[in-house]
Amino acid sequence: MMKRYLLLISFCFMACMAHAQIVITNQSFSMGTTGRIGSGISPSIPGHTGRQLNLTGQGSLGSRLEQGDYIDLLPSFHFTPVNANKDSTRIDFQARLAFYSTNGTFLGNVNSSSIGGMVSSLPEAFVEASNIVGSHWSVWAGARYMRYDDIHICDYFYFDDHSSQGFGVKYKNTSFSMFFPAAIDTSSSGILPYSYENIISGKKSLTYRQREIFVLEHNIRKWPGNDIKLLGEFHLVAGSAARATPYYPEDKGWVAGIKWSHDIKTEQKGSFNQFAIRYGTGVANGGDNGNTQTWRTYGAPDPITGLYTGAYSFTAVEHFLLNCSNKFSLNGYAVYIQSKGGGTSINEALDYYGRLIPNYKTDFVTGARGITYLTNWFHLITELHYAQRQDGQNPDAQMWKFIIAPTIVPTAERSVWARPHIRLICSFARYNHYAAENGYSDFLQQAGNQRWGTYFGVRTEWWIF
């Protein structure tokens, strides 16, 4: 009798497990990817490790062609409304699986257990519903790369890069979003600290304070071929608890900006001009190291109040693309940035961690890429850039760079946006005395005090969405 009961119980358990098993039948799925991978060397560096030639603190301003390896995989799942035949609602879940190498290593030679070799992350995972039930309303929530126009040849999203975690709602041409970029950082690598030790019931507990960002954006599209975007942000960084170690006061900042995009009529379609200015104050004065997120606070706080009350950042950008003919295209840009932290000094000042850091800087970078379509599948990329940076009242660090990159385009498309590319990259940089003597680039920090910098590599770049 006992065996029968046990057998019956086993069958019931197996039936329940079979009923609970999730069976994947969804076919509403798509996949995108973007990336760059290859190899490169700098013969002037001992060990020949390939290093970016751009000036320190400017990221990829001055060309992105020497950037390291990265691969992004973008799966997206699409949901169907109940009234699919009558409903224009679009519902998507999208994620981004990101992998990139560091310290000049090649992605194929490292893994997650390598020291300082590869970084993996999940910068996107969000749900967005657009045109809900045929209306003009859209909404999203999650983590996303929320950024728009960029200077592609410098990988520089110059105006409205809000990439972080949060939510947003949009009605026609107006959107409101909130973002929460703070995180526990025990390495003290940031300028503005979020982590602190709170005392609860007599015990210390590691926690962090949040930054709340309110973003309002509006597009004006009254004139054909023209788009004017208005941007406003308010940042609130909460103060730490009264019994925290150390104590950080509440701080604020705001941002205002305007961007004008204009289509240009040329022999080949797709030409444009873009001009943008943006001004941020307080803790919203971010814009350094090639990053443009306003929440990446620049400089030191006031030495007495610990606030960024007098901090600011001004950015002006000009960017254009001219598709002159089916034989040649020209893509050019100019970027000017002036930033000051909350400290009283216009040279260096102490940050929250007692480190002496720059509290004032100016950047000016300009350049252009020419694409000559020698054949449908063989293009010649040439670039010329000039960059200068002044930290505090130090002399200007300056760089001229010339690049020639014969490129195979297997899709045989005469377009600056055709991908994939397989490029032979030859980069040459010339530094002024101050830049060379003070190691003002990744290359110079490895090669020593040289006036000339070189990089040679073969890399492929792709995207498909």
Short mmCIF file of C-alpha atoms in Angstrom, two decimals:
data_model
loop_
_atom_site.label_atom_id
_atom_site.label_comp_id
_atom_site.label_asym_id
_atom_site.label_seq_id
_atom_site.Cartn_x
_atom_site.Cartn_y
_atom_site.Cartn_z
CA MET A 1 0.00 0.00 0.00
CA MET A 2 2.82 2.39 0.93
CA LYS A 3 4.51 1.79 -2.45
CA ARG A 4 1.25 2.71 -4.25
CA TYR A 5 1.00 5.97 -2.29
CA LEU A 6 4.62 6.84 -3.05
CA LEU A 7 4.12 6.04 -6.73
CA LEU A 8 0.96 8.20 -6.86
CA ILE A 9 2.75 11.09 -5.17
CA SER A 10 5.64 10.79 -7.63
CA PHE A 11 3.29 10.92 -10.62
CA CYS A 12 1.51 13.98 -9.18
CA PHE A 13 4.83 15.74 -8.57
CA MET A 14 6.01 15.03 -12.12
CA ALA A 15 2.72 16.27 -13.57
CA CYS A 16 3.02 19.54 -11.62
CA MET A 17 6.62 20.00 -12.79
CA ALA A 18 5.57 19.40 -16.39
CA HIS A 19 2.79 21.99 -16.05
CA ALA A 20 5.16 24.54 -14.46
CA GLN A 21 7.92 24.14 -17.05
CA ILE A 22 8.33 27.31 -19.17
CA VAL A 23 8.31 26.57 -22.88
CA ILE A 24 9.69 29.31 -25.14
CA THR A 25 7.49 29.81 -28.21
CA ASN A 26 8.02 33.54 -28.83
CA GLN A 27 9.16 34.38 -32.36
CA SER A 28 9.01 38.16 -32.01
CA PHE A 29 12.74 38.62 -31.59
CA SER A 30 15.45 40.58 -33.34
CA MET A 31 19.17 41.04 -32.81
CA GLY A 32 21.53 43.92 -33.41
CA THR A 33 25.24 44.35 -32.90
CA THR A 34 27.95 46.97 -33.08
CA GLY A 35 31.64 46.65 -32.46
CA ARG A 36 35.23 47.04 -33.44
CA ILE A 37 38.07 44.54 -33.15
CA GLY A 38 41.54 44.07 -34.58
CA SER A 39 45.16 44.63 -33.74
CA GLY A 40 47.52 47.57 -33.57
CA ILE A 41 51.03 48.53 -32.51
CA SER A 42 52.99 51.67 -31.65
CA PRO A 43 56.60 50.89 -32.69
CA SER A 44 58.01 53.76 -30.60
CA ILE A 45 56.78 52.19 -27.36
CA PRO A 46 58.92 49.54 -25.65
CA GLY A 47 56.93 46.36 -26.12
CA HIS A 48 55.17 47.88 -29.18
CA THR A 49 51.79 48.08 -27.38
CA GLY A 50 49.33 50.12 -29.44
CA ARG A 51 48.22 53.28 -27.62
CA GLN A 52 45.84 56.10 -28.51
CA LEU A 53 47.65 59.29 -29.55
CA ASN A 54 45.02 61.83 -28.42
CA LEU A 55 45.75 64.32 -25.65
CA THR A 56 45.09 63.32 -22.05
CA GLY A 57 41.62 64.31 -20.84
CA GLN A 58 40.08 64.45 -24.32
CA GLY A 59 39.09 60.83 -24.85
CA SER A 60 38.55 60.19 -28.56
CA LEU A 61 38.43 63.86 -29.55
CA GLY A 62 41.09 63.90 -32.23
CA SER A 63 39.90 60.63 -33.87
CA ARG A 64 38.52 57.31 -32.69
CA LEU A 65 40.47 55.10 -35.10
CA GLU A 66 42.99 54.03 -32.45
CA GLN A 67 40.32 52.99 -29.93
CA GLY A 68 40.51 49.48 -28.46
CA ASP A 69 38.31 46.46 -29.03
CA TYR A 70 34.64 46.32 -28.07
CA ILE A 71 31.60 44.21 -28.94
CA ASP A 72 27.97 45.04 -28.14
CA LEU A 73 25.18 42.49 -28.62
CA LEU A 74 21.65 43.96 -28.63
CA PRO A 75 18.80 41.44 -28.31
CA SER A 76 15.29 42.91 -28.55
CA PHE A 77 11.94 41.25 -27.83
CA HIS A 78 8.75 42.63 -29.34
CA PHE A 79 5.34 42.34 -27.70
CA THR A 80 2.04 42.28 -29.58
CA PRO A 81 -0.95 44.35 -28.36
CA VAL A 82 -4.28 42.57 -27.90
CA ASN A 83 -5.80 44.46 -30.83
CA ALA A 84 -2.78 43.98 -33.05
CA ASN A 85 -4.64 44.66 -36.31
CA LYS A 86 -6.05 48.01 -35.12
CA ASP A 87 -3.46 49.13 -32.59
CA SER A 88 -0.27 50.99 -33.56
CA THR A 89 1.30 50.47 -30.14
CA ARG A 90 4.90 49.28 -30.30
CA ILE A 91 6.25 47.49 -27.22
CA ASP A 92 9.88 46.41 -26.98
CA PHE A 93 12.29 45.07 -24.41
CA GLN A 94 15.90 45.75 -25.35
CA ALA A 95 19.17 44.81 -23.68
CA ARG A 96 22.81 45.52 -24.49
CA LEU A 97 25.55 43.05 -23.60
CA ALA A 98 28.82 44.95 -23.72
CA PHE A 99 32.37 43.57 -23.79
CA TYR A 100 35.53 45.64 -24.18
CA SER A 101 39.23 45.31 -23.57
CA THR A 102 41.43 47.57 -21.44
CA ASN A 103 45.09 48.49 -21.07
CA GLY A 104 45.80 47.98 -24.76
CA THR A 105 44.96 44.27 -24.69
CA PHE A 106 43.14 42.48 -27.51
CA LEU A 107 39.67 41.15 -26.72
CA GLY A 108 40.34 37.71 -28.15
CA ASN A 109 43.35 37.21 -25.85
CA VAL A 110 41.65 37.93 -22.50
CA ASN A 111 38.66 36.77 -20.51
CA SER A 112 36.74 37.72 -17.38
CA SER A 113 39.42 36.20 -15.14
CA SER A 114 42.24 38.21 -16.75
CA ILE A 115 43.59 41.01 -14.55
CA GLY A 116 42.64 44.31 -16.11
CA GLY A 117 41.98 42.66 -19.46
CA MET A 118 38.25 42.58 -20.21
CA VAL A 119 35.21 44.37 -18.86
CA SER A 120 31.65 43.12 -19.36
CA SER A 121 28.53 45.08 -18.47
CA LEU A 122 24.79 45.43 -19.04
CA PRO A 123 24.35 49.16 -19.82
CA GLU A 124 20.93 48.65 -21.38
CA ALA A 125 17.87 46.74 -20.21
CA PHE A 126 14.61 48.61 -20.64
CA VAL A 127 11.02 48.36 -21.84
CA GLU A 128 9.59 51.05 -24.11
CA ALA A 129 6.01 51.43 -25.29
CA SER A 130 5.51 53.87 -28.18
CA ASN A 131 2.29 55.36 -29.61
CA ILE A 132 0.22 53.71 -26.89
CA VAL A 133 -3.15 52.64 -28.31
CA GLY A 134 -2.64 54.93 -31.29
CA SER A 135 -1.96 58.02 -29.17
CA HIS A 136 1.02 60.39 -29.17
CA TRP A 137 2.14 59.08 -25.78
CA SER A 138 5.24 56.95 -25.24
CA VAL A 139 6.86 55.71 -22.05
CA TRP A 140 9.97 53.78 -21.02
CA ALA A 141 11.66 52.49 -17.86
CA GLY A 142 14.98 50.78 -17.15
CA ALA A 143 18.63 51.34 -18.03
CA ARG A 144 19.49 52.63 -21.49
CA TYR A 145 22.00 54.37 -23.71
CA MET A 146 19.85 57.47 -24.12
CA ARG A 147 21.96 59.62 -26.41
CA TYR A 148 21.43 61.06 -29.85
CA ASP A 149 23.56 63.01 -32.37
CA ASP A 150 27.30 62.46 -32.16
CA ILE A 151 30.49 63.43 -33.92
CA HIS A 152 31.01 59.93 -35.20
CA ILE A 153 34.68 60.26 -36.15
CA CYS A 154 35.39 61.14 -32.49
CA ASP A 155 32.75 58.96 -30.80
CA TYR A 156 31.55 62.15 -29.10
CA PHE A 157 27.86 62.45 -28.12
CA TYR A 158 28.12 66.15 -27.53
CA PHE A 159 24.70 67.45 -26.43
CA ASP A 160 22.19 65.08 -24.84
CA ASP A 161 23.88 61.94 -23.54
CA HIS A 162 21.75 60.89 -20.55
CA SER A 163 22.88 57.25 -20.50
CA SER A 164 21.93 55.87 -17.09
CA GLN A 165 19.02 54.20 -15.31
CA GLY A 166 15.61 55.80 -14.90
CA PHE A 167 12.30 56.35 -16.70
CA GLY A 168 10.68 58.75 -19.14
CA VAL A 169 7.48 59.83 -20.83
CA LYS A 170 7.03 61.57 -24.18
CA TYR A 171 4.12 63.39 -25.83
CA LYS A 172 4.65 64.39 -29.46
CA ASN A 173 7.87 66.46 -29.48
CA THR A 174 8.19 66.96 -25.72
CA SER A 175 9.74 64.51 -23.27
CA PHE A 176 10.35 64.37 -19.54
CA SER A 177 12.80 61.91 -17.99
CA MET A 178 14.39 61.16 -14.65
CA PHE A 179 17.74 59.48 -14.17
CA PHE A 180 19.52 58.05 -11.13
CA PRO A 181 23.25 57.53 -11.94
CA ALA A 182 24.69 57.19 -8.41
CA ALA A 183 26.35 53.94 -7.31
CA ILE A 184 28.39 52.58 -4.44
CA ASP A 185 32.02 53.21 -5.35
CA THR A 186 34.50 51.99 -2.77
CA SER A 187 37.47 52.67 -5.06
CA SER A 188 37.09 56.45 -4.74
CA SER A 189 37.72 56.75 -8.49
CA GLY A 190 35.10 59.45 -9.02
CA ILE A 191 35.30 63.17 -8.33
CA LEU A 192 31.98 63.50 -6.49
CA PRO A 193 31.61 60.70 -3.92
CA TYR A 194 28.31 58.92 -3.39
CA SER A 195 29.41 56.23 -0.93
CA TYR A 196 29.63 56.80 2.80
CA GLU A 197 29.35 54.87 6.05
CA ASN A 198 26.11 55.44 7.89
CA ILE A 199 25.78 54.68 11.61
CA ILE A 200 22.60 52.77 12.38
CA SER A 201 22.01 51.30 15.84
CA GLY A 202 25.61 52.02 16.69
CA LYS A 203 26.94 50.03 13.70
CA LYS A 204 28.53 51.32 10.51
CA SER A 205 26.80 50.37 7.27
CA LEU A 206 28.15 51.15 3.77
CA THR A 207 25.50 52.97 1.76
CA TYR A 208 25.27 55.71 -0.85
CA ARG A 209 23.37 58.88 -1.60
CA GLN A 210 21.45 59.31 -4.84
CA ARG A 211 21.67 61.87 -7.61
CA GLU A 212 18.26 62.71 -9.06
CA ILE A 213 18.25 64.26 -12.53
CA PHE A 214 15.13 65.88 -14.00
CA VAL A 215 15.36 66.33 -17.79
CA LEU A 216 12.95 68.25 -20.00
CA GLU A 217 13.49 68.25 -23.80
CA HIS A 218 11.50 69.73 -26.67
CA ASN A 219 12.00 69.61 -30.45
CA ILE A 220 10.80 72.41 -32.72
CA ARG A 221 10.19 71.16 -36.27
CA LYS A 222 8.25 73.99 -37.87
CA TRP A 223 10.60 74.51 -40.82
CA PRO A 224 11.32 71.68 -43.32
CA GLY A 225 14.87 70.41 -43.06
CA ASN A 226 15.43 72.07 -39.68
CA ASP A 227 15.23 70.71 -36.14
CA ILE A 228 15.80 72.86 -33.04
CA LYS A 229 16.16 70.99 -29.74
CA LEU A 230 15.85 72.68 -26.36
CA LEU A 231 17.33 71.02 -23.26
CA GLY A 232 16.84 71.70 -19.56
CA GLU A 233 18.14 69.69 -16.60
CA PHE A 234 18.02 69.98 -12.81
CA HIS A 235 20.33 67.87 -10.62
CA LEU A 236 19.86 67.18 -6.93
CA VAL A 237 22.50 65.22 -5.02
CA ALA A 238 21.11 64.24 -1.64
CA GLY A 239 23.16 64.91 1.48
CA SER A 240 24.46 62.00 3.51
CA ALA A 241 23.01 61.12 6.91
CA ALA A 242 23.89 63.46 9.78
CA ARG A 243 25.92 60.76 11.55
CA ALA A 244 27.69 59.63 8.38
CA THR A 245 31.43 59.21 8.02
CA PRO A 246 32.33 61.38 6.23
CA TYR A 247 29.46 63.84 5.93
CA TYR A 248 28.53 65.20 2.50
CA PRO A 249 26.14 68.17 2.13
CA GLU A 250 23.24 68.33 -0.32
CA ASP A 251 24.20 69.94 -3.63
CA LYS A 252 22.44 71.09 -6.81
CA GLY A 253 23.04 72.06 -10.42
CA TRP A 254 21.21 72.88 -13.64
CA VAL A 255 21.81 72.67 -17.39
CA ALA A 256 20.42 74.59 -20.38
CA GLY A 257 21.20 74.02 -24.03
CA ILE A 258 20.06 74.45 -27.61
CA LYS A 259 20.94 72.43 -30.72
CA TRP A 260 20.17 73.29 -34.33
CA SER A 261 20.25 70.64 -37.06
CA HIS A 262 19.92 71.69 -40.70
CA ASP A 263 19.78 69.54 -43.83
CA ILE A 264 22.07 70.68 -46.66
CA LYS A 265 21.25 70.06 -50.31
CA THR A 266 24.16 68.46 -52.14
CA GLU A 267 24.57 66.19 -55.13
CA GLN A 268 24.30 63.17 -52.85
CA LYS A 269 21.66 63.06 -50.10
CA GLY A 270 22.40 62.98 -46.37
CA SER A 271 24.41 66.20 -45.93
CA PHE A 272 23.79 68.27 -42.80
CA ASN A 273 25.09 70.91 -40.41
CA GLN A 274 24.67 70.83 -36.62
CA PHE A 275 25.49 73.51 -34.08
CA ALA A 276 24.98 73.24 -30.31
CA ILE A 277 25.75 75.17 -27.15
CA ARG A 278 25.26 73.89 -23.59
CA TYR A 279 25.87 75.45 -20.18
CA GLY A 280 25.86 73.57 -16.87
CA THR A 281 26.37 74.82 -13.32
CA GLY A 282 27.03 73.32 -9.88
CA VAL A 283 27.26 69.55 -9.76
CA ALA A 284 25.89 69.46 -13.34
CA ASN A 285 29.16 70.77 -14.87
CA GLY A 286 30.25 67.44 -16.35
CA GLY A 287 32.12 67.18 -19.65
CA ASP A 288 35.68 65.81 -19.57
CA ASN A 289 37.76 62.86 -20.81
CA GLY A 290 35.61 62.59 -23.93
CA ASN A 291 32.45 62.06 -21.84
CA THR A 292 29.61 64.55 -22.05
CA GLN A 293 27.21 63.35 -19.34
CA THR A 294 26.49 66.39 -17.18
CA TRP A 295 26.34 64.21 -14.06
CA ARG A 296 30.07 63.43 -14.30
CA THR A 297 30.99 66.39 -12.08
CA TYR A 298 34.26 68.15 -12.93
CA GLY A 299 36.77 69.71 -10.53
CA ALA A 300 37.05 70.09 -6.77
CA PRO A 301 34.43 71.35 -4.28
CA ASP A 302 34.63 74.59 -2.34
CA PRO A 303 37.19 74.00 0.45
CA ILE A 304 34.91 75.50 3.14
CA THR A 305 31.35 74.50 2.23
CA GLY A 306 32.14 71.31 0.31
CA LEU A 307 29.73 72.47 -2.43
CA TYR A 308 30.06 73.10 -6.17
CA THR A 309 28.23 76.42 -6.03
CA GLY A 310 30.59 78.29 -8.37
CA ALA A 311 31.24 75.41 -10.75
CA TYR A 312 30.28 75.62 -14.43
CA SER A 313 30.93 74.13 -17.86
CA PHE A 314 30.33 75.68 -21.30
CA THR A 315 30.43 73.62 -24.50
CA ALA A 316 30.06 74.76 -28.11
CA VAL A 317 30.05 72.29 -31.02
CA GLU A 318 30.00 72.65 -34.81
CA HIS A 319 29.56 69.46 -36.87
CA PHE A 320 28.88 68.96 -40.57
CA LEU A 321 28.75 66.28 -43.27
CA LEU A 322 29.00 67.10 -46.98
CA ASN A 323 28.32 64.30 -49.45
CA CYS A 324 29.88 66.27 -52.28
CA SER A 325 29.51 63.58 -54.97
CA ASN A 326 29.59 59.83 -55.44
CA LYS A 327 33.39 60.14 -55.32
CA PHE A 328 33.98 62.16 -52.13
CA SER A 329 32.46 63.04 -48.72
CA LEU A 330 33.77 65.40 -46.04
CA ASN A 331 32.90 65.18 -42.32
CA GLY A 332 34.23 67.98 -40.08
CA TYR A 333 33.84 69.31 -36.54
CA ALA A 334 35.02 71.80 -33.93
CA VAL A 335 34.58 71.51 -30.14
CA TYR A 336 35.28 74.13 -27.47
CA ILE A 337 34.90 73.37 -23.74
CA GLN A 338 35.60 75.56 -20.72
CA SER A 339 35.03 74.08 -17.24
CA LYS A 340 35.61 75.12 -13.65
CA GLY A 341 35.05 73.18 -10.44
CA GLY A 342 33.68 74.46 -7.15
CA GLY A 343 37.11 75.23 -5.68
CA THR A 344 38.36 78.80 -5.52
CA SER A 345 41.58 78.07 -7.42
CA ILE A 346 41.87 78.21 -11.21
CA ASN A 347 44.77 75.79 -11.06
CA GLU A 348 44.57 72.73 -8.81
CA ALA A 349 42.49 72.13 -5.69
CA LEU A 350 41.80 69.34 -3.21
CA ASP A 351 38.89 67.02 -3.89
CA TYR A 352 36.82 65.16 -1.28
CA TYR A 353 39.53 62.50 -0.98
CA GLY A 354 42.36 64.96 -0.38
CA ARG A 355 43.78 64.52 -3.89
CA LEU A 356 45.14 67.53 -5.78
CA ILE A 357 43.22 67.69 -9.08
CA PRO A 358 42.73 70.27 -11.86
CA ASN A 359 39.94 72.73 -11.06
CA TYR A 360 39.88 74.66 -14.34
CA LYS A 361 40.47 73.63 -17.96
CA THR A 362 39.82 74.56 -21.56
CA ASP A 363 39.71 72.26 -24.58
CA PHE A 364 39.68 73.09 -28.27
CA VAL A 365 39.66 70.34 -30.88
CA THR A 366 38.93 70.56 -34.59
CA GLY A 367 39.33 68.15 -37.46
CA ALA A 368 37.90 66.50 -40.53
CA ARG A 369 37.64 63.16 -42.28
CA GLY A 370 37.66 62.86 -46.02
CA ILE A 371 36.30 59.71 -47.66
CA THR A 372 37.37 59.12 -51.25
CA TYR A 373 35.35 56.41 -52.99
CA LEU A 374 38.05 54.92 -55.23
CA THR A 375 35.70 52.07 -56.18
CA ASN A 376 32.39 50.85 -54.77
CA TRP A 377 34.19 48.56 -52.33
CA PHE A 378 37.54 50.33 -51.79
CA HIS A 379 37.49 53.67 -49.95
CA LEU A 380 40.37 55.85 -48.79
CA ILE A 381 39.88 57.53 -45.39
CA THR A 382 42.12 60.49 -44.55
CA GLU A 383 41.88 62.56 -41.36
CA LEU A 384 43.51 65.74 -40.07
CA HIS A 385 43.03 66.94 -36.48
CA TYR A 386 44.32 69.69 -34.22
CA ALA A 387 43.84 69.54 -30.43
CA GLN A 388 44.88 71.69 -27.51
CA ARG A 389 44.19 71.54 -23.79
CA GLN A 390 45.05 73.84 -20.92
CA ASP A 391 44.73 72.63 -17.33
CA GLY A 392 44.64 75.55 -14.92
CA GLN A 393 47.15 78.21 -15.97
CA ASN A 394 49.65 75.72 -17.35
CA PRO A 395 50.87 76.16 -20.93
CA ASP A 396 48.76 74.61 -23.69
CA ALA A 397 49.36 70.99 -24.59
CA GLN A 398 48.97 70.70 -28.38
CA MET A 399 48.77 67.94 -30.96
CA TRP A 400 48.50 67.71 -34.73
CA LYS A 401 47.43 64.34 -36.14
CA PHE A 402 47.26 62.93 -39.64
CA ILE A 403 45.70 59.55 -40.48
CA ILE A 404 45.52 57.57 -43.69
CA ALA A 405 43.36 54.44 -43.69
CA PRO A 406 42.75 52.42 -46.88
CA THR A 407 39.43 50.66 -46.26
CA ILE A 408 37.66 47.66 -47.74
CA VAL A 409 33.84 48.00 -47.76
CA PRO A 410 32.44 44.59 -48.78
CA THR A 411 28.84 45.88 -49.05
CA ALA A 412 30.04 48.04 -51.98
CA GLU A 413 28.12 51.10 -50.80
CA ARG A 414 29.43 54.61 -51.44
CA SER A 415 28.42 56.07 -48.10
CA VAL A 416 30.14 57.30 -44.94
CA TRP A 417 27.77 55.02 -42.99
CA ALA A 418 28.48 51.82 -44.93
CA ARG A 419 29.61 48.97 -42.68
CA PRO A 420 31.43 46.68 -42.09
CA HIS A 421 34.82 48.31 -42.63
CA ILE A 422 38.17 46.54 -42.72
CA ARG A 423 40.83 49.24 -42.33
CA LEU A 424 44.59 49.56 -42.48
CA ILE A 425 45.21 52.44 -40.05
CA CYS A 426 48.36 54.60 -40.13
CA SER A 427 48.30 57.43 -37.56
CA PHE A 428 50.97 60.09 -37.04
CA ALA A 429 50.88 62.71 -34.26
CA ARG A 430 53.11 65.71 -33.64
CA TYR A 431 53.15 67.15 -30.08
CA ASN A 432 54.42 70.51 -28.86
CA HIS A 433 57.23 70.64 -26.28
CA TYR A 434 54.91 70.99 -23.28
CA ALA A 435 52.79 67.96 -24.24
CA ALA A 436 55.87 65.83 -24.93
CA GLU A 437 57.69 66.79 -21.73
CA ASN A 438 54.65 66.19 -19.54
CA GLY A 439 53.41 62.93 -21.07
CA TYR A 440 50.10 64.41 -22.27
CA SER A 441 48.74 61.29 -24.00
CA ASP A 442 48.42 57.54 -23.42
CA PHE A 443 51.12 57.09 -26.03
CA LEU A 444 53.56 59.54 -24.41
CA GLN A 445 53.07 57.99 -20.98
CA GLN A 446 54.45 54.76 -22.43
CA ALA A 447 56.91 56.06 -25.02
CA GLY A 448 58.49 58.90 -23.04
CA ASN A 449 59.18 62.50 -24.03
CA GLN A 450 58.84 62.29 -27.80
CA ARG A 451 57.57 64.88 -30.26
CA TRP A 452 56.26 62.28 -32.72
CA GLY A 453 53.71 59.55 -32.05
CA THR A 454 52.77 56.65 -34.31
CA TYR A 455 50.13 53.93 -34.46
CA PHE A 456 49.65 51.20 -37.07
CA GLY A 457 46.84 48.67 -37.07
CA VAL A 458 44.29 46.62 -38.95
CA ARG A 459 40.79 46.82 -37.52
CA THR A 460 37.26 45.99 -38.52
CA GLU A 461 34.21 48.00 -37.45
CA TRP A 462 30.57 47.05 -37.93
CA TRP A 463 27.01 47.71 -36.92
CA ILE A 464 23.64 46.30 -37.88
CA PHE A 465 20.35 47.14 -36.17
#
